[in-house]
């Protein structure tokens, strides 16, 4: 995920924390996450989760814990935390579903990764000019959708998606190589 998108997700989570008037571990976790101290952030968010506060606090804590675990490379833990965030009412965003999809992919669960990526793509908003506000993120998700299909040996779907992808993003060299690979299947 790009640094800009990650910062926007962190800022959205922090604004939720600040608007809810939370103090203590949740606020500490958000500040540590923003500063890049992911281990401290994870510990602070875990403390909030352990305290079993209200649903909004739990959603924010799980989302923050997922972000920290994701940044630490603990993808299985990140996915579990993101799923708990959604279960506790976290706002379902394209960014959140992308993180869930990538986390699942990193654990080797391409079926679940595909489900989350497709759910995130279903949330995408396009402006009146047809350009998406999240164009780079959407491109990343569309590419990962193809990879998930490929890893599940769904060759026909992957070939269809890569053809549409290359038409949409003709300058993507990695996709060109991927299309060549898929033609051998």
mmCIF file of C-alpha atoms in Angstrom:
data_model
loop_
_atom_site.group_PDB
_atom_site.id
_atom_site.type_symbol
_atom_site.label_atom_id
_atom_site.label_comp_id
_atom_site.label_asym_id
_atom_site.label_seq_id
_atom_site.Cartn_x
_atom_site.Cartn_y
_atom_site.Cartn_z
ATOM 1 C CA UNK A 1 0.000 0.000 0.000
ATOM 2 C CA UNK A 2 1.345 3.403 -0.861
ATOM 3 C CA UNK A 3 2.575 5.640 1.907
ATOM 4 C CA UNK A 4 -0.102 8.226 1.167
ATOM 5 C CA UNK A 5 -2.953 5.717 1.407
ATOM 6 C CA UNK A 6 -1.495 4.267 4.589
ATOM 7 C CA UNK A 7 -1.237 7.730 6.148
ATOM 8 C CA UNK A 8 -4.838 8.487 5.168
ATOM 9 C CA UNK A 9 -6.010 5.279 6.834
ATOM 10 C CA UNK A 10 -3.997 6.086 9.955
ATOM 11 C CA UNK A 11 -5.371 9.637 10.024
ATOM 12 C CA UNK A 12 -8.937 8.375 9.612
ATOM 13 C CA UNK A 13 -8.436 5.989 12.482
ATOM 14 C CA UNK A 14 -6.848 8.710 14.622
ATOM 15 C CA UNK A 15 -9.722 11.092 13.959
ATOM 16 C CA UNK A 16 -12.129 8.371 15.119
ATOM 17 C CA UNK A 17 -10.085 7.976 18.287
ATOM 18 C CA UNK A 18 -9.981 11.717 18.948
ATOM 19 C CA UNK A 19 -13.662 12.276 18.139
ATOM 20 C CA UNK A 20 -14.699 9.516 20.505
ATOM 21 C CA UNK A 21 -12.800 11.278 23.286
ATOM 22 C CA UNK A 22 -10.730 8.209 24.005
ATOM 23 C CA UNK A 23 -7.694 8.597 26.112
ATOM 24 C CA UNK A 24 -5.114 6.177 27.280
ATOM 25 C CA UNK A 25 -3.984 3.154 25.359
ATOM 26 C CA UNK A 26 -6.067 3.771 22.232
ATOM 27 C CA UNK A 27 -4.728 7.297 21.820
ATOM 28 C CA UNK A 28 -1.195 6.143 22.651
ATOM 29 C CA UNK A 29 -1.491 3.415 20.028
ATOM 30 C CA UNK A 30 -2.679 5.858 17.383
ATOM 31 C CA UNK A 31 0.221 8.204 18.136
ATOM 32 C CA UNK A 32 2.760 5.354 18.063
ATOM 33 C CA UNK A 33 1.289 4.098 14.784
ATOM 34 C CA UNK A 34 1.549 7.548 13.232
ATOM 35 C CA UNK A 35 5.181 7.879 14.341
ATOM 36 C CA UNK A 36 6.082 4.440 12.964
ATOM 37 C CA UNK A 37 6.655 2.752 16.339
ATOM 38 C CA UNK A 38 4.671 -0.333 15.375
ATOM 39 C CA UNK A 39 5.614 -2.542 18.331
ATOM 40 C CA UNK A 40 4.478 0.089 20.832
ATOM 41 C CA UNK A 41 1.352 0.691 18.761
ATOM 42 C CA UNK A 42 0.524 -3.015 18.735
ATOM 43 C CA UNK A 43 0.972 -3.258 22.511
ATOM 44 C CA UNK A 44 -1.231 -0.202 23.121
ATOM 45 C CA UNK A 45 -3.979 -1.424 20.819
ATOM 46 C CA UNK A 46 -3.809 -4.903 22.367
ATOM 47 C CA UNK A 47 -4.307 -3.300 25.785
ATOM 48 C CA UNK A 48 -7.437 -1.536 24.515
ATOM 49 C CA UNK A 49 -8.730 -4.803 23.045
ATOM 50 C CA UNK A 50 -8.112 -6.567 26.367
ATOM 51 C CA UNK A 51 -10.091 -3.902 28.221
ATOM 52 C CA UNK A 52 -13.169 -4.698 26.070
ATOM 53 C CA UNK A 53 -14.365 -1.105 25.789
ATOM 54 C CA UNK A 54 -17.313 0.011 23.720
ATOM 55 C CA UNK A 55 -17.761 -1.296 20.193
ATOM 56 C CA UNK A 56 -16.414 1.852 18.495
ATOM 57 C CA UNK A 57 -13.245 1.760 20.606
ATOM 58 C CA UNK A 58 -12.819 -1.951 19.885
ATOM 59 C CA UNK A 59 -13.215 -1.378 16.153
ATOM 60 C CA UNK A 60 -10.577 1.381 16.229
ATOM 61 C CA UNK A 61 -8.255 -0.717 18.410
ATOM 62 C CA UNK A 62 -8.543 -3.760 16.164
ATOM 63 C CA UNK A 63 -7.974 -1.633 13.077
ATOM 64 C CA UNK A 64 -4.903 -0.045 14.660
ATOM 65 C CA UNK A 65 -3.648 -3.437 15.799
ATOM 66 C CA UNK A 66 -4.101 -4.727 12.261
ATOM 67 C CA UNK A 67 -2.137 -1.792 10.848
ATOM 68 C CA UNK A 68 0.685 -2.326 13.347
ATOM 69 C CA UNK A 69 0.815 -6.081 12.706
ATOM 70 C CA UNK A 70 0.728 -5.471 8.951
ATOM 71 C CA UNK A 71 3.683 -3.103 9.179
ATOM 72 C CA UNK A 72 5.530 -5.630 11.350
ATOM 73 C CA UNK A 73 4.965 -8.325 8.722
ATOM 74 C CA UNK A 74 2.676 -10.373 10.978
ATOM 75 C CA UNK A 75 0.092 -10.862 8.266
ATOM 76 C CA UNK A 76 -1.966 -13.615 9.912
ATOM 77 C CA UNK A 77 -2.328 -11.471 13.038
ATOM 78 C CA UNK A 78 -3.088 -8.406 10.913
ATOM 79 C CA UNK A 79 -5.829 -10.231 9.039
ATOM 80 C CA UNK A 80 -7.389 -11.478 12.263
ATOM 81 C CA UNK A 81 -7.335 -7.949 13.710
ATOM 82 C CA UNK A 82 -8.825 -6.390 10.558
ATOM 83 C CA UNK A 83 -11.597 -8.999 10.541
ATOM 84 C CA UNK A 84 -12.318 -8.208 14.198
ATOM 85 C CA UNK A 85 -12.401 -4.503 13.339
ATOM 86 C CA UNK A 86 -15.067 -5.147 10.697
ATOM 87 C CA UNK A 87 -16.974 -7.411 13.112
ATOM 88 C CA UNK A 88 -17.002 -4.532 15.604
ATOM 89 C CA UNK A 89 -18.316 -1.975 13.131
ATOM 90 C CA UNK A 90 -15.209 -0.395 11.598
ATOM 91 C CA UNK A 91 -16.009 1.621 8.506
ATOM 92 C CA UNK A 92 -15.589 -0.652 5.520
ATOM 93 C CA UNK A 93 -13.259 1.092 3.096
ATOM 94 C CA UNK A 94 -11.363 0.216 -0.039
ATOM 95 C CA UNK A 95 -8.117 0.640 1.899
ATOM 96 C CA UNK A 96 -9.205 -1.692 4.689
ATOM 97 C CA UNK A 97 -10.278 -4.415 2.259
ATOM 98 C CA UNK A 98 -7.015 -4.035 0.355
ATOM 99 C CA UNK A 99 -5.057 -4.565 3.580
ATOM 100 C CA UNK A 100 -7.196 -7.586 4.370
ATOM 101 C CA UNK A 101 -6.696 -8.991 0.875
ATOM 102 C CA UNK A 102 -2.944 -8.482 0.879
ATOM 103 C CA UNK A 103 -2.675 -9.932 4.389
ATOM 104 C CA UNK A 104 -4.562 -13.045 3.274
ATOM 105 C CA UNK A 105 -2.342 -13.321 0.193
ATOM 106 C CA UNK A 106 0.774 -13.067 2.369
ATOM 107 C CA UNK A 107 -0.466 -16.020 4.421
ATOM 108 C CA UNK A 108 -1.089 -18.042 1.263
ATOM 109 C CA UNK A 109 -4.888 -17.886 1.489
ATOM 110 C CA UNK A 110 -5.570 -16.688 -2.048
ATOM 111 C CA UNK A 111 -9.241 -17.601 -1.921
ATOM 112 C CA UNK A 112 -9.839 -15.329 1.051
ATOM 113 C CA UNK A 113 -7.529 -12.705 -0.472
ATOM 114 C CA UNK A 114 -9.619 -12.711 -3.647
ATOM 115 C CA UNK A 115 -12.830 -12.362 -1.655
ATOM 116 C CA UNK A 116 -11.516 -9.318 0.224
ATOM 117 C CA UNK A 117 -10.042 -7.691 -2.854
ATOM 118 C CA UNK A 118 -13.271 -8.113 -4.780
ATOM 119 C CA UNK A 119 -15.254 -6.739 -1.828
ATOM 120 C CA UNK A 120 -12.949 -3.713 -1.744
ATOM 121 C CA UNK A 121 -13.245 -3.163 -5.471
ATOM 122 C CA UNK A 122 -17.026 -3.245 -5.086
ATOM 123 C CA UNK A 123 -16.711 -0.262 -2.717
ATOM 124 C CA UNK A 124 -14.780 1.902 -5.167
ATOM 125 C CA UNK A 125 -16.206 5.279 -6.010
ATOM 126 C CA UNK A 126 -15.677 6.975 -9.318
ATOM 127 C CA UNK A 127 -16.132 10.642 -9.939
ATOM 128 C CA UNK A 128 -18.236 12.092 -12.727
ATOM 129 C CA UNK A 129 -15.223 12.039 -15.040
ATOM 130 C CA UNK A 130 -14.841 8.295 -14.522
ATOM 131 C CA UNK A 131 -11.528 8.685 -12.701
ATOM 132 C CA UNK A 132 -11.287 7.086 -9.317
ATOM 133 C CA UNK A 133 -10.168 8.940 -6.233
ATOM 134 C CA UNK A 134 -8.137 5.825 -5.368
ATOM 135 C CA UNK A 135 -6.721 5.083 -8.830
ATOM 136 C CA UNK A 136 -3.344 3.711 -7.697
ATOM 137 C CA UNK A 137 -4.905 1.582 -4.998
ATOM 138 C CA UNK A 138 -7.533 0.248 -7.383
ATOM 139 C CA UNK A 139 -4.861 -0.639 -9.922
ATOM 140 C CA UNK A 140 -2.949 -2.525 -7.219
ATOM 141 C CA UNK A 141 -6.103 -4.361 -6.183
ATOM 142 C CA UNK A 142 -7.009 -5.272 -9.759
ATOM 143 C CA UNK A 143 -3.532 -6.715 -10.275
ATOM 144 C CA UNK A 144 -3.716 -8.647 -6.992
ATOM 145 C CA UNK A 145 -7.102 -9.993 -8.065
ATOM 146 C CA UNK A 146 -5.370 -11.568 -11.072
ATOM 147 C CA UNK A 147 -2.596 -13.004 -8.904
ATOM 148 C CA UNK A 148 -5.178 -14.583 -6.574
ATOM 149 C CA UNK A 149 -6.962 -16.178 -9.517
ATOM 150 C CA UNK A 150 -3.682 -17.446 -10.893
ATOM 151 C CA UNK A 151 -2.597 -18.921 -7.546
ATOM 152 C CA UNK A 152 -5.899 -20.795 -7.395
ATOM 153 C CA UNK A 153 -5.283 -22.131 -10.940
ATOM 154 C CA UNK A 154 -8.345 -20.273 -12.260
ATOM 155 C CA UNK A 155 -6.526 -19.689 -15.538
ATOM 156 C CA UNK A 156 -9.484 -18.600 -17.656
ATOM 157 C CA UNK A 157 -10.631 -15.936 -15.202
ATOM 158 C CA UNK A 158 -7.058 -14.739 -14.769
ATOM 159 C CA UNK A 159 -6.600 -14.490 -18.541
ATOM 160 C CA UNK A 160 -9.814 -12.491 -18.918
ATOM 161 C CA UNK A 161 -8.863 -10.151 -16.087
ATOM 162 C CA UNK A 162 -5.284 -9.629 -17.323
ATOM 163 C CA UNK A 163 -6.537 -8.735 -20.805
ATOM 164 C CA UNK A 164 -8.900 -6.122 -19.353
ATOM 165 C CA UNK A 165 -6.179 -4.917 -16.992
ATOM 166 C CA UNK A 166 -3.631 -4.415 -19.794
ATOM 167 C CA UNK A 167 -6.197 -2.550 -21.848
ATOM 168 C CA UNK A 168 -6.789 -0.244 -18.885
ATOM 169 C CA UNK A 169 -3.104 0.013 -17.834
ATOM 170 C CA UNK A 170 -1.031 -0.556 -20.994
ATOM 171 C CA UNK A 171 2.234 0.714 -19.466
ATOM 172 C CA UNK A 172 2.370 -1.836 -16.648
ATOM 173 C CA UNK A 173 5.385 -3.981 -17.566
ATOM 174 C CA UNK A 174 4.786 -6.511 -14.785
ATOM 175 C CA UNK A 175 1.294 -7.086 -16.132
ATOM 176 C CA UNK A 176 2.684 -7.603 -19.635
ATOM 177 C CA UNK A 177 4.952 -10.347 -18.275
ATOM 178 C CA UNK A 178 2.066 -11.809 -16.308
ATOM 179 C CA UNK A 179 -0.039 -11.952 -19.484
ATOM 180 C CA UNK A 180 2.774 -13.770 -21.283
ATOM 181 C CA UNK A 181 2.944 -16.280 -18.440
ATOM 182 C CA UNK A 182 -0.814 -16.818 -18.449
ATOM 183 C CA UNK A 183 -0.789 -17.512 -22.184
ATOM 184 C CA UNK A 184 1.270 -20.623 -21.415
ATOM 185 C CA UNK A 185 -1.513 -21.971 -19.220
#
